[in-house]
Amino acid sequence: MKATTNCQTIEILSLSDKQLRELSTKNVLSLSLAEMKAVQDYFRKLKRNPTDVEIETIAQTWSEHCKHKTLTGIIDYTEEKGTKKTKRTYNNLLKETIFKATMELNKKWCLSVFKDNAGIIEFDAKNGVAFKVETHNHPSALEPYGGSATGIGGVIRDILGVGLGAKPLANTDVFCFGNPHTKDSQVPEGMRHPKTILKGVVSGVRDYGNKMGIPTVNGAVYFDEGYMANPLVYCGTMGIIPKSKINKKVNSGDLILVVGGRTGRDGIHGATFSSIQLDQECDVNAVQIGNPIVEKKVLDTMLKARDLNLYRAVTDCGAGGLSSAIGELGEKTGALVYLDRVPLKYDGLVPWEIWISEAQERMVFAVHPKNKKRIVALFNKENVEAVFVGKFTKDKKLTLKYDSDVVASIDMFFLHYGIPKPIRPAVYKIKEENVQKPIKMNSASLLKVLKDVLADLNVCSKEWIIRQYDHEVQGQTIVKPLQCNSIEGSGPGDAAVIFPYTVAKGTKKGIVLSNGLNPQYGKINTYKMAANAVEESLRNAVAVGANIEKMSVLDNFCWGNPNNPKILGSLVRAANACYDMSKAFNIPFISGKDSLHNEYCIGTKKYSIPPVLLISAMGVIENVVHTVTMPLKNGGNKIFVLGITRNELGGSVLAKIKNVKGGVVPEVYPKESKEIMERIYKAINSGLVQSCHDCSDGGLVVAISEMAFAGDKGVKIDIDVIKTKGELSVAEILFSESNGRFVVEVNPENEFKFKGIFKDCIFAEVGCVTEDKNVVFESVKNKIKVKEKSKNLLNAWRNTITW
Amino acid sequence: MKKVKALILKTAGTNCDYETQTAFELCGAAADVVHINSLVEKKNKIFEYDILVFPGGFSYGDDIASGKILANEIKNKLGDKVKKFSLSGKPVIGICNGFQVLVKMGLLPDPELFEQTSTLYYNDSDKFECRWTYFKIEKKIRNESSCIWTKNLPDVITLPVAHGEGKFISINDKLLEELNKNNQIVFRYSTKDGKTPQYPLTPNGSVEQIAGICNTKGNVFGLMPHPERYVLALQHPSREGFDGKYGWGKIILQNAVDFVK
């Protein structure tokens, strides 16, 4: 070990606890005192101080971003309900909830779960489909365009780096922002205006996704003041991979090949920086700089190399850069890397910067020496840089050299398993939810509220965003995000279906993608928020014709600071809901990711985000011909509402608009809704359904109105026959957001068969489709008649975001 | 019968190559995706093919201007070969970014001149937009144009567009007059019933709603919409198609394959 001009020794052996803390903060290591002491102990045994490269390597590897130490750490959890307290200790929350459910369900068609860069399920006899969703929140807050672009770029590389590489077929994106109509004067100093962030983020995803030639087909945007300081940017990618390419293996003696972009000083400390609260002093160097065309070239060439069996393992350079990528691949073998061989964007990088830089568009391969020349030639042929930087060894050590000096030498075991497990306390107090005071409205006010709900930021059309994404590239998007009966029009589709006919030649199958999230519910009850998200994601997929027997889900937690016991407690609750729902619906989780520490400090005031669990669902559809869309199709068809409407307005759009106090957050009744979902699949597959729409934000009245204006039709609905639990007022029936409900259009000639399929379920025929283009909701019992032209409702819905 | 061979030229940033390949295969052709580097290496390889395709995407990131860098590269490294191929009467098509490339290297509207005389500029809406719209093939075109790509199409068809730079502008009015006179403006954005549309049905503000043009001979064709994204009825927003199975894009590509046969 030798300190050179480029590599410093860091004094750690003699430091006091206080000094260790200071060192962690000063060098953006984001390590706790216990972790710093573990590092100190390790080097005390070696009887030497670490180099800067070593300490940076450990910090990246042990970062929350890479290790997920909260979800896999020890949690002492206390739940309070009234005066009753229940305690439970989790040794590994993830393994004892989400992962446990997957293990217990033990689906044969789950081909790779929770171990690689993405989860993989079976598509057909030859192929699997992989799905991963990531967050890129902190970078997007600092630099919205670059942050979101590299967010999508990064998750695409996860798909390239799963197994031996999958071909990306579709992207998804989900954002949470502050209110874009906020007055400038109300934006706190040091923060960007939410509209600026939104526009930057959308442009970033658009430019990167479009230039990669991957359609962005599904997503959501959620607005809440709580995200003003700290926007959330979720990016997902789904890809297809031959089953024979799912496993990777690194052998001692394999060469380490770095392919793609060059390494620069961008993205230094990205992994560790994501664990600190944002403030005005944050370093923009932590944000990476993306170049989609470089990544596109890597994609095109690496799949050729994959099919020629020119490498044995691959992973992407994400958080922690080469440090994480090579550290992971070489965990079982050891690795020797010559940092001076890494191609650089410009001179002047010191060894530790080269090693942890998160410069984009880089992949790392393990190559058998016999393929050395062929693989480099293949990449070079299409102008892709590919350089060998070292080899995998058998000494189980990570050794880094720079100009023949050893600048790091750490045991792989310590690096990967030396991190101490802290015990964190968590508490959750279950709030009592009560039904709000009865809400009475007359016909005129109901119509006004309906228009307000349609125009609400969380219900209104997101066409301005969706059209900027090329959602049709690759020619395989056969259920589109915006739906209509001709080619003009733009109803909100529930889920997207990709028909991968250019890859799996001759196939009839498709892949459905959908999502569920509702942070509003989480403000009251994070268990219900999580349960709702799972149910909503499934409901959305079922509405276009998915079979829930072939569905899988991904979890993405975005939470505040887990060192706050209350915040951690709400996370434990949500994780438990995931377990319960996974088991009840018989749906495995296949991958996930958490982003904690989403908080922002201005002066002494701390802002923490309302917690969000995004559930992204992926499933395989047997025959894409049997998929349906949501616009109403023909006058004279009958409209059915499946499921029961309860008095559940807690966290609803109506409650927000009318400032309703109290209310019960929608509960999930898995048995009830699973039965309905199974039968809808049967009905859609038998060709008995003309259109189908999931009922969520805004309730039944929104779902039915959307179907009408998307199809340019009218409807006549009898409110009195809608099935409810107990006596509900008209407003409660129309705007309650109860789960498990669908609106379905059926041709009268199929009515008998359709009813037969649902004979043991709760459902009602509530009206019919009309050609007069008037939307009519009537309750004779309550002397209510809401009537409006469907075009006017369309305008209310689509005029909120038009820039 | 001999198998018709299509060459789909790709470079960094090309991204509609595979669906274009699949679409030509559906029309009975054999289609190869060939990287420009290997074509530069073996310049005469181009003449092993019957159809030359410039597919959609963002060649070289559309840096400087859409299609411009690839247009220059082709012109510098392969110009004479591409010109010879075009003048031989074999079908050549540029789709979206490919159309931008054809226009910017000057292979359209006049491959003999081979100079840029028109451009595809930023959409009036100043943003990338992905949507379906209608295209009109005027009666005069249907009767008199020599365009081999647009035969057997009805008056109005639907196809999807997805671009940020699709506004066709010609260098002067005289060129526009000639294009009209020679029946070279084969596709115009239109309403469902063939009338002049408003935004968004005319998605970019093109002069005279121009969406696709060909050379006077009718073998070289450039268009903004994506025929390869509508070869199957399934790809249509409401699953419309002809023969219950296919989309209008298939007719366009099939025309070229049948022409070669």
CSV table of N, CA and C in Angstrom, one decimal, chain A residues 657-776:
chain,number,residue,atom,x,y,z
A,657,ILE,N,-61.4,18.2,-2.3
A,657,ILE,CA,-62.0,19.4,-2.9
A,657,ILE,C,-63.0,20.1,-2.0
A,658,LYS,N,-63.8,19.3,-1.3
A,658,LYS,CA,-64.9,19.8,-0.4
A,658,LYS,C,-64.4,20.0,1.0
A,659,ASN,N,-63.1,19.7,1.2
A,659,ASN,CA,-62.6,19.8,2.6
A,659,ASN,C,-63.4,19.0,3.6
A,660,VAL,N,-63.7,17.8,3.3
A,660,VAL,CA,-64.5,17.0,4.2
A,660,VAL,C,-63.6,16.5,5.3
A,661,LYS,N,-64.0,16.6,6.5
A,661,LYS,CA,-63.2,16.1,7.6
A,661,LYS,C,-63.6,14.7,7.9
A,662,GLY,N,-62.6,13.9,8.3
A,662,GLY,CA,-62.8,12.5,8.7
A,662,GLY,C,-63.0,11.6,7.4
A,663,GLY,N,-63.7,10.6,7.6
A,663,GLY,CA,-64.0,9.6,6.5
A,663,GLY,C,-63.1,8.4,6.6
A,664,VAL,N,-63.6,7.3,6.1
A,664,VAL,CA,-62.9,6.1,6.2
A,664,VAL,C,-62.1,5.8,4.9
A,665,VAL,N,-60.8,5.5,5.0
A,665,VAL,CA,-60.0,5.2,3.8
A,665,VAL,C,-60.4,3.9,3.3
A,666,PRO,N,-60.6,3.8,2.0
A,666,PRO,CA,-61.0,2.5,1.4
A,666,PRO,C,-60.2,1.3,1.9
A,667,GLU,N,-61.0,0.3,2.2
A,667,GLU,CA,-60.4,-1.0,2.7
A,667,GLU,C,-60.3,-1.9,1.5
A,668,VAL,N,-59.3,-2.8,1.5
A,668,VAL,CA,-59.3,-3.8,0.5
A,668,VAL,C,-59.9,-5.1,1.0
A,669,TYR,N,-60.8,-5.7,0.3
A,669,TYR,CA,-61.4,-7.0,0.6
A,669,TYR,C,-61.0,-8.0,-0.4
A,670,PRO,N,-59.8,-8.6,-0.2
A,670,PRO,CA,-59.2,-9.4,-1.2
A,670,PRO,C,-60.1,-10.5,-1.8
A,671,LYS,N,-60.9,-11.2,-0.9
A,671,LYS,CA,-61.7,-12.3,-1.4
A,671,LYS,C,-62.7,-11.8,-2.4
A,672,GLU,N,-63.4,-10.8,-1.9
A,672,GLU,CA,-64.4,-10.2,-2.8
A,672,GLU,C,-63.8,-9.8,-4.2
A,673,SER,N,-62.8,-9.0,-4.1
A,673,SER,CA,-62.3,-8.4,-5.3
A,673,SER,C,-61.6,-9.4,-6.2
A,674,LYS,N,-60.9,-10.4,-5.6
A,674,LYS,CA,-60.2,-11.4,-6.4
A,674,LYS,C,-61.3,-12.2,-7.2
A,675,GLU,N,-62.4,-12.5,-6.6
A,675,GLU,CA,-63.4,-13.2,-7.3
A,675,GLU,C,-63.9,-12.5,-8.5
A,676,ILE,N,-64.1,-11.2,-8.3
A,676,ILE,CA,-64.6,-10.3,-9.4
A,676,ILE,C,-63.5,-10.3,-10.5
A,677,MET,N,-62.2,-10.1,-10.1
A,677,MET,CA,-61.2,-10.0,-11.1
A,677,MET,C,-61.1,-11.3,-11.9
A,678,GLU,N,-61.2,-12.4,-11.3
A,678,GLU,CA,-61.1,-13.7,-12.0
A,678,GLU,C,-62.2,-13.8,-13.0
A,679,ARG,N,-63.4,-13.4,-12.6
A,679,ARG,CA,-64.5,-13.5,-13.5
A,679,ARG,C,-64.5,-12.5,-14.7
A,680,ILE,N,-63.9,-11.3,-14.4
A,680,ILE,CA,-63.8,-10.3,-15.5
A,680,ILE,C,-62.9,-10.9,-16.6
A,681,TYR,N,-61.8,-11.5,-16.1
A,681,TYR,CA,-60.9,-12.2,-17.1
A,681,TYR,C,-61.7,-13.2,-17.9
A,682,LYS,N,-62.5,-14.0,-17.3
A,682,LYS,CA,-63.3,-15.0,-18.0
A,682,LYS,C,-64.2,-14.3,-19.0
A,683,ALA,N,-64.9,-13.2,-18.5
A,683,ALA,CA,-65.9,-12.5,-19.4
A,683,ALA,C,-65.1,-11.9,-20.6
A,684,ILE,N,-64.0,-11.2,-20.3
A,684,ILE,CA,-63.3,-10.5,-21.4
A,684,ILE,C,-62.8,-11.6,-22.4
A,685,ASN,N,-62.3,-12.7,-21.9
A,685,ASN,CA,-61.7,-13.7,-22.8
A,685,ASN,C,-62.8,-14.4,-23.6
A,686,SER,N,-64.0,-14.4,-23.1
A,686,SER,CA,-65.1,-15.0,-23.9
A,686,SER,C,-65.7,-13.9,-24.8
A,687,GLY,N,-65.2,-12.8,-24.9
A,687,GLY,CA,-65.7,-11.8,-25.8
A,687,GLY,C,-67.0,-11.1,-25.4
A,688,LEU,N,-67.2,-11.1,-24.1
A,688,LEU,CA,-68.5,-10.6,-23.6
A,688,LEU,C,-68.5,-9.2,-23.2
A,689,VAL,N,-67.3,-8.6,-23.2
A,689,VAL,CA,-67.1,-7.2,-22.7
A,689,VAL,C,-66.7,-6.3,-23.8
A,690,GLN,N,-67.5,-5.2,-23.9
A,690,GLN,CA,-67.2,-4.2,-25.0
A,690,GLN,C,-66.2,-3.2,-24.5
A,691,SER,N,-66.3,-2.8,-23.2
A,691,SER,CA,-65.3,-1.9,-22.6
A,691,SER,C,-65.4,-2.1,-21.1
A,692,CYS,N,-64.2,-1.7,-20.5
A,692,CYS,CA,-64.1,-2.0,-19.0
A,692,CYS,C,-63.2,-0.9,-18.5
A,693,HIS,N,-63.6,-0.4,-17.3
A,693,HIS,CA,-62.8,0.7,-16.7
A,693,HIS,C,-62.7,0.5,-15.2
A,694,ASP,N,-61.5,0.7,-14.7
A,694,ASP,CA,-61.3,0.5,-13.2
A,694,ASP,C,-61.9,1.8,-12.6
A,695,CYS,N,-62.3,1.6,-11.3
A,695,CYS,CA,-63.0,2.7,-10.6
A,695,CYS,C,-62.0,3.1,-9.5
A,696,SER,N,-61.4,4.3,-9.6
A,696,SER,CA,-60.5,4.6,-8.5
A,696,SER,C,-60.6,6.1,-8.1
A,697,ASP,N,-59.6,6.9,-8.3
A,697,ASP,CA,-59.7,8.3,-7.9
A,697,ASP,C,-60.9,9.0,-8.4
A,698,GLY,N,-61.7,9.6,-7.5
A,698,GLY,CA,-62.9,10.3,-8.0
A,698,GLY,C,-64.1,9.5,-7.9
A,699,GLY,N,-64.0,8.1,-7.9
A,699,GLY,CA,-65.1,7.3,-7.7
A,699,GLY,C,-65.9,6.9,-9.0
A,700,LEU,N,-67.0,6.3,-8.8
A,700,LEU,CA,-67.8,5.8,-9.9
A,700,LEU,C,-68.2,6.8,-11.0
A,701,VAL,N,-68.6,8.0,-10.5
A,701,VAL,CA,-69.0,9.0,-11.4
A,701,VAL,C,-67.9,9.5,-12.4
A,702,VAL,N,-66.7,9.4,-11.9
A,702,VAL,CA,-65.6,9.8,-12.7
A,702,VAL,C,-65.3,8.7,-13.7
A,703,ALA,N,-65.3,7.4,-13.2
A,703,ALA,CA,-65.0,6.3,-14.1
A,703,ALA,C,-66.0,6.3,-15.3
A,704,ILE,N,-67.3,6.4,-15.0
A,704,ILE,CA,-68.3,6.4,-16.0
A,704,ILE,C,-68.3,7.6,-17.0
A,705,SER,N,-68.0,8.7,-16.4
A,705,SER,CA,-67.9,9.9,-17.3
A,705,SER,C,-66.7,9.8,-18.2
A,706,GLU,N,-65.6,9.3,-17.7
A,706,GLU,CA,-64.4,9.1,-18.6
A,706,GLU,C,-64.7,8.1,-19.7
A,707,MET,N,-65.4,7.0,-19.4
A,707,MET,CA,-65.8,6.1,-20.5
A,707,MET,C,-66.7,6.7,-21.5
A,708,ALA,N,-67.6,7.6,-21.1
A,708,ALA,CA,-68.5,8.3,-22.0
A,708,ALA,C,-67.7,9.2,-22.9
A,709,PHE,N,-66.9,10.1,-22.3
A,709,PHE,CA,-66.3,11.1,-23.2
A,709,PHE,C,-65.1,10.5,-24.0
A,710,ALA,N,-64.5,9.5,-23.5
A,710,ALA,CA,-63.5,8.8,-24.3
A,710,ALA,C,-64.1,8.2,-25.6
A,711,GLY,N,-65.3,7.7,-25.4
A,711,GLY,CA,-66.0,7.0,-26.5
A,711,GLY,C,-66.9,8.0,-27.3
A,712,ASP,N,-66.9,9.2,-26.9
A,712,ASP,CA,-67.8,10.2,-27.5
A,712,ASP,C,-69.3,9.7,-27.5
A,713,LYS,N,-69.7,9.1,-26.4
A,713,LYS,CA,-71.0,8.6,-26.2
A,713,LYS,C,-71.7,9.3,-25.0
A,714,GLY,N,-73.0,8.9,-24.9
A,714,GLY,CA,-73.7,9.3,-23.7
A,714,GLY,C,-74.0,8.1,-22.8
A,715,VAL,N,-74.5,8.4,-21.6
A,715,VAL,CA,-74.9,7.3,-20.7
A,715,VAL,C,-76.1,7.7,-19.9
A,716,LYS,N,-76.9,6.7,-19.5
A,716,LYS,CA,-78.0,7.0,-18.6
A,716,LYS,C,-77.9,6.1,-17.4
A,717,ILE,N,-77.6,6.6,-16.3
A,717,ILE,CA,-77.3,5.8,-15.1
A,717,ILE,C,-78.3,6.0,-14.0
A,718,ASP,N,-78.8,4.9,-13.5
A,718,ASP,CA,-79.8,4.9,-12.4
A,718,ASP,C,-79.0,4.7,-11.1
A,719,ILE,N,-78.8,5.8,-10.3
A,719,ILE,CA,-78.0,5.7,-9.1
A,719,ILE,C,-78.6,4.8,-8.1
A,720,ASP,N,-79.9,4.7,-8.1
A,720,ASP,CA,-80.6,4.0,-7.0
A,720,ASP,C,-80.4,2.5,-7.1
A,721,VAL,N,-79.9,2.0,-8.2
A,721,VAL,CA,-79.7,0.5,-8.3
A,721,VAL,C,-78.3,0.1,-8.0
A,722,ILE,N,-77.4,1.1,-7.8
A,722,ILE,CA,-76.0,0.7,-7.5
A,722,ILE,C,-75.9,0.1,-6.2
A,723,LYS,N,-75.2,-1.0,-6.1
A,723,LYS,CA,-75.2,-1.8,-4.9
A,723,LYS,C,-74.3,-1.1,-3.8
A,724,THR,N,-74.8,-0.8,-2.7
A,724,THR,CA,-74.1,-0.2,-1.6
A,724,THR,C,-74.1,-1.0,-0.3
A,725,LYS,N,-73.1,-0.7,0.5
A,725,LYS,CA,-73.1,-1.3,1.9
A,725,LYS,C,-73.8,-0.2,2.8
A,726,GLY,N,-75.0,-0.5,3.2
A,726,GLY,CA,-75.7,0.4,4.0
A,726,GLY,C,-76.3,1.6,3.2
A,727,GLU,N,-76.9,2.5,3.9
A,727,GLU,CA,-77.6,3.6,3.3
A,727,GLU,C,-76.6,4.7,3.0
A,728,LEU,N,-76.4,5.1,1.7
A,728,LEU,CA,-75.4,6.1,1.4
A,728,LEU,C,-76.1,7.3,0.7
A,729,SER,N,-75.6,8.5,0.8
A,729,SER,CA,-76.2,9.6,0.1
A,729,SER,C,-75.7,9.5,-1.4
A,730,VAL,N,-76.4,10.3,-2.2
A,730,VAL,CA,-76.0,10.3,-3.7
A,730,VAL,C,-74.5,10.6,-3.8
A,731,ALA,N,-74.1,11.7,-3.1
A,731,ALA,CA,-72.7,12.1,-3.3
A,731,ALA,C,-71.7,11.0,-2.8
A,732,GLU,N,-72.1,10.3,-1.8
A,732,GLU,CA,-71.3,9.3,-1.3
A,732,GLU,C,-71.2,8.1,-2.2
A,733,ILE,N,-72.3,7.8,-2.8
A,733,ILE,CA,-72.3,6.7,-3.8
A,733,ILE,C,-71.4,7.1,-5.0
A,734,LEU,N,-71.6,8.3,-5.5
A,734,LEU,CA,-70.9,8.7,-6.7
A,734,LEU,C,-69.4,8.9,-6.5
A,735,PHE,N,-69.0,9.4,-5.3
A,735,PHE,CA,-67.6,9.8,-5.2
A,735,PHE,C,-66.8,8.9,-4.2
A,736,SER,N,-67.4,8.0,-3.6
A,736,SER,CA,-66.7,7.1,-2.7
A,736,SER,C,-65.7,6.3,-3.6
A,737,GLU,N,-64.5,6.0,-3.0
A,737,GLU,CA,-63.4,5.4,-3.8
A,737,GLU,C,-63.2,3.9,-3.4
A,738,SER,N,-64.3,3.3,-3.0
A,738,SER,CA,-64.2,1.8,-2.6
A,738,SER,C,-63.4,1.0,-3.6
A,739,ASN,N,-62.6,0.1,-3.1
A,739,ASN,CA,-61.9,-0.8,-4.0
A,739,ASN,C,-62.7,-1.9,-4.6
A,740,GLY,N,-62.1,-2.6,-5.5
A,740,GLY,CA,-62.7,-3.8,-6.1
A,740,GLY,C,-63.9,-3.6,-7.1
A,741,ARG,N,-64.0,-2.3,-7.6
A,741,ARG,CA,-65.1,-2.1,-8.5
A,741,ARG,C,-64.7,-1.8,-9.9
A,742,PHE,N,-65.5,-2.2,-10.8
A,742,PHE,CA,-65.2,-2.0,-12.2
A,742,PHE,C,-66.6,-1.6,-12.9
A,743,VAL,N,-66.4,-0.8,-14.0
A,743,VAL,CA,-67.6,-0.5,-14.8
A,743,VAL,C,-67.4,-1.2,-16.1
A,744,VAL,N,-68.4,-1.9,-16.5
A,744,VAL,CA,-68.3,-2.8,-17.7
A,744,VAL,C,-69.5,-2.5,-18.7
A,745,GLU,N,-69.1,-2.5,-20.0
A,745,GLU,CA,-70.2,-2.3,-21.0
A,745,GLU,C,-70.4,-3.7,-21.7
A,746,VAL,N,-71.7,-4.0,-21.8
A,746,VAL,CA,-72.0,-5.4,-22.3
A,746,VAL,C,-73.1,-5.2,-23.4
A,747,ASN,N,-72.9,-5.9,-24.5
A,747,ASN,CA,-73.9,-5.9,-25.5
A,747,ASN,C,-75.1,-6.7,-25.0
A,748,PRO,N,-76.3,-6.2,-25.2
A,748,PRO,CA,-77.5,-6.9,-24.7
A,748,PRO,C,-77.6,-8.4,-25.1
A,749,GLU,N,-77.1,-8.7,-26.2
A,749,GLU,CA,-77.2,-10.2,-26.6
A,749,GLU,C,-76.2,-11.1,-25.8
A,750,ASN,N,-75.3,-10.4,-25.1
A,750,ASN,CA,-74.4,-11.2,-24.3
A,750,ASN,C,-74.8,-11.2,-22.8
A,751,GLU,N,-75.9,-10.4,-22.5
A,751,GLU,CA,-76.2,-10.1,-21.1
A,751,GLU,C,-76.4,-11.4,-20.3
A,752,PHE,N,-77.1,-12.4,-20.9
A,752,PHE,CA,-77.4,-13.6,-20.1
A,752,PHE,C,-76.1,-14.3,-19.7
A,753,LYS,N,-75.2,-14.5,-20.7
A,753,LYS,CA,-73.9,-15.2,-20.4
A,753,LYS,C,-73.1,-14.4,-19.4
A,754,PHE,N,-73.1,-13.1,-19.6
A,754,PHE,CA,-72.3,-12.2,-18.7
A,754,PHE,C,-72.8,-12.4,-17.3
A,755,LYS,N,-74.1,-12.3,-17.1
A,755,LYS,CA,-74.7,-12.4,-15.8
A,755,LYS,C,-74.4,-13.8,-15.2
A,756,GLY,N,-74.4,-14.8,-16.0
A,756,GLY,CA,-74.1,-16.1,-15.6
A,756,GLY,C,-72.7,-16.2,-14.9
A,757,ILE,N,-71.8,-15.6,-15.5
A,757,ILE,CA,-70.4,-15.6,-15.0
A,757,ILE,C,-70.3,-14.9,-13.7
A,758,PHE,N,-71.1,-13.9,-13.4
A,758,PHE,CA,-71.0,-13.1,-12.2
A,758,PHE,C,-72.1,-13.5,-11.2
A,759,LYS,N,-72.7,-14.7,-11.3
A,759,LYS,CA,-73.9,-14.9,-10.6
A,759,LYS,C,-73.7,-14.9,-9.0
A,760,ASP,N,-72.5,-15.2,-8.5
A,760,ASP,CA,-72.4,-15.2,-7.1
A,760,ASP,C,-71.7,-13.9,-6.6
A,761,CYS,N,-71.5,-13.0,-7.5
A,761,CYS,CA,-70.8,-11.7,-7.1
A,761,CYS,C,-71.8,-10.6,-6.9
A,762,ILE,N,-71.3,-9.6,-6.2
A,762,ILE,CA,-72.2,-8.4,-6.1
A,762,ILE,C,-72.0,-7.5,-7.3
A,763,PHE,N,-73.1,-7.3,-8.0
A,763,PHE,CA,-73.0,-6.4,-9.2
A,763,PHE,C,-74.4,-6.0,-9.5
A,764,ALA,N,-74.5,-4.9,-10.4
A,764,ALA,CA,-75.8,-4.4,-10.8
A,764,ALA,C,-75.7,-3.9,-12.2
A,765,GLU,N,-76.8,-4.0,-12.9
A,765,GLU,CA,-77.0,-3.4,-14.2
A,765,GLU,C,-77.5,-2.0,-13.8
A,766,VAL,N,-76.7,-1.0,-14.2
A,766,VAL,CA,-77.0,0.4,-13.7
A,766,VAL,C,-77.5,1.4,-14.8
A,767,GLY,N,-77.4,0.9,-16.0
A,767,GLY,CA,-77.9,1.9,-17.1
A,767,GLY,C,-77.4,1.4,-18.5
A,768,CYS,N,-77.4,2.3,-19.4
A,768,CYS,CA,-77.1,2.0,-20.7
A,768,CYS,C,-76.3,3.1,-21.4
A,769,VAL,N,-75.7,2.7,-22.5
A,769,VAL,CA,-75.0,3.7,-23.4
A,769,VAL,C,-76.0,4.3,-24.3
A,770,THR,N,-75.8,5.6,-24.5
A,770,THR,CA,-76.7,6.3,-25.4
A,770,THR,C,-75.9,7.0,-26.5
A,771,GLU,N,-76.6,7.3,-27.6
A,771,GLU,CA,-75.9,8.0,-28.7
A,771,GLU,C,-76.1,9.5,-28.7
A,772,ASP,N,-76.9,9.9,-27.7
A,772,ASP,CA,-77.2,11.4,-27.7
A,772,ASP,C,-76.1,12.2,-27.0
A,773,LYS,N,-75.1,11.5,-26.6
A,773,LYS,CA,-73.9,12.2,-26.0
A,773,LYS,C,-74.2,13.0,-24.8
A,774,ASN,N,-75.2,12.7,-24.1
A,774,ASN,CA,-75.5,13.3,-22.8
A,774,ASN,C,-75.1,12.3,-21.7
A,775,VAL,N,-74.4,12.8,-20.7
A,775,VAL,CA,-74.1,11.9,-19.5
A,775,VAL,C,-75.2,12.2,-18.4
A,776,VAL,N,-76.0,11.2,-18.1
A,776,VAL,CA,-77.1,11.5,-17.1
A,776,VAL,C,-76.9,10.5,-15.9
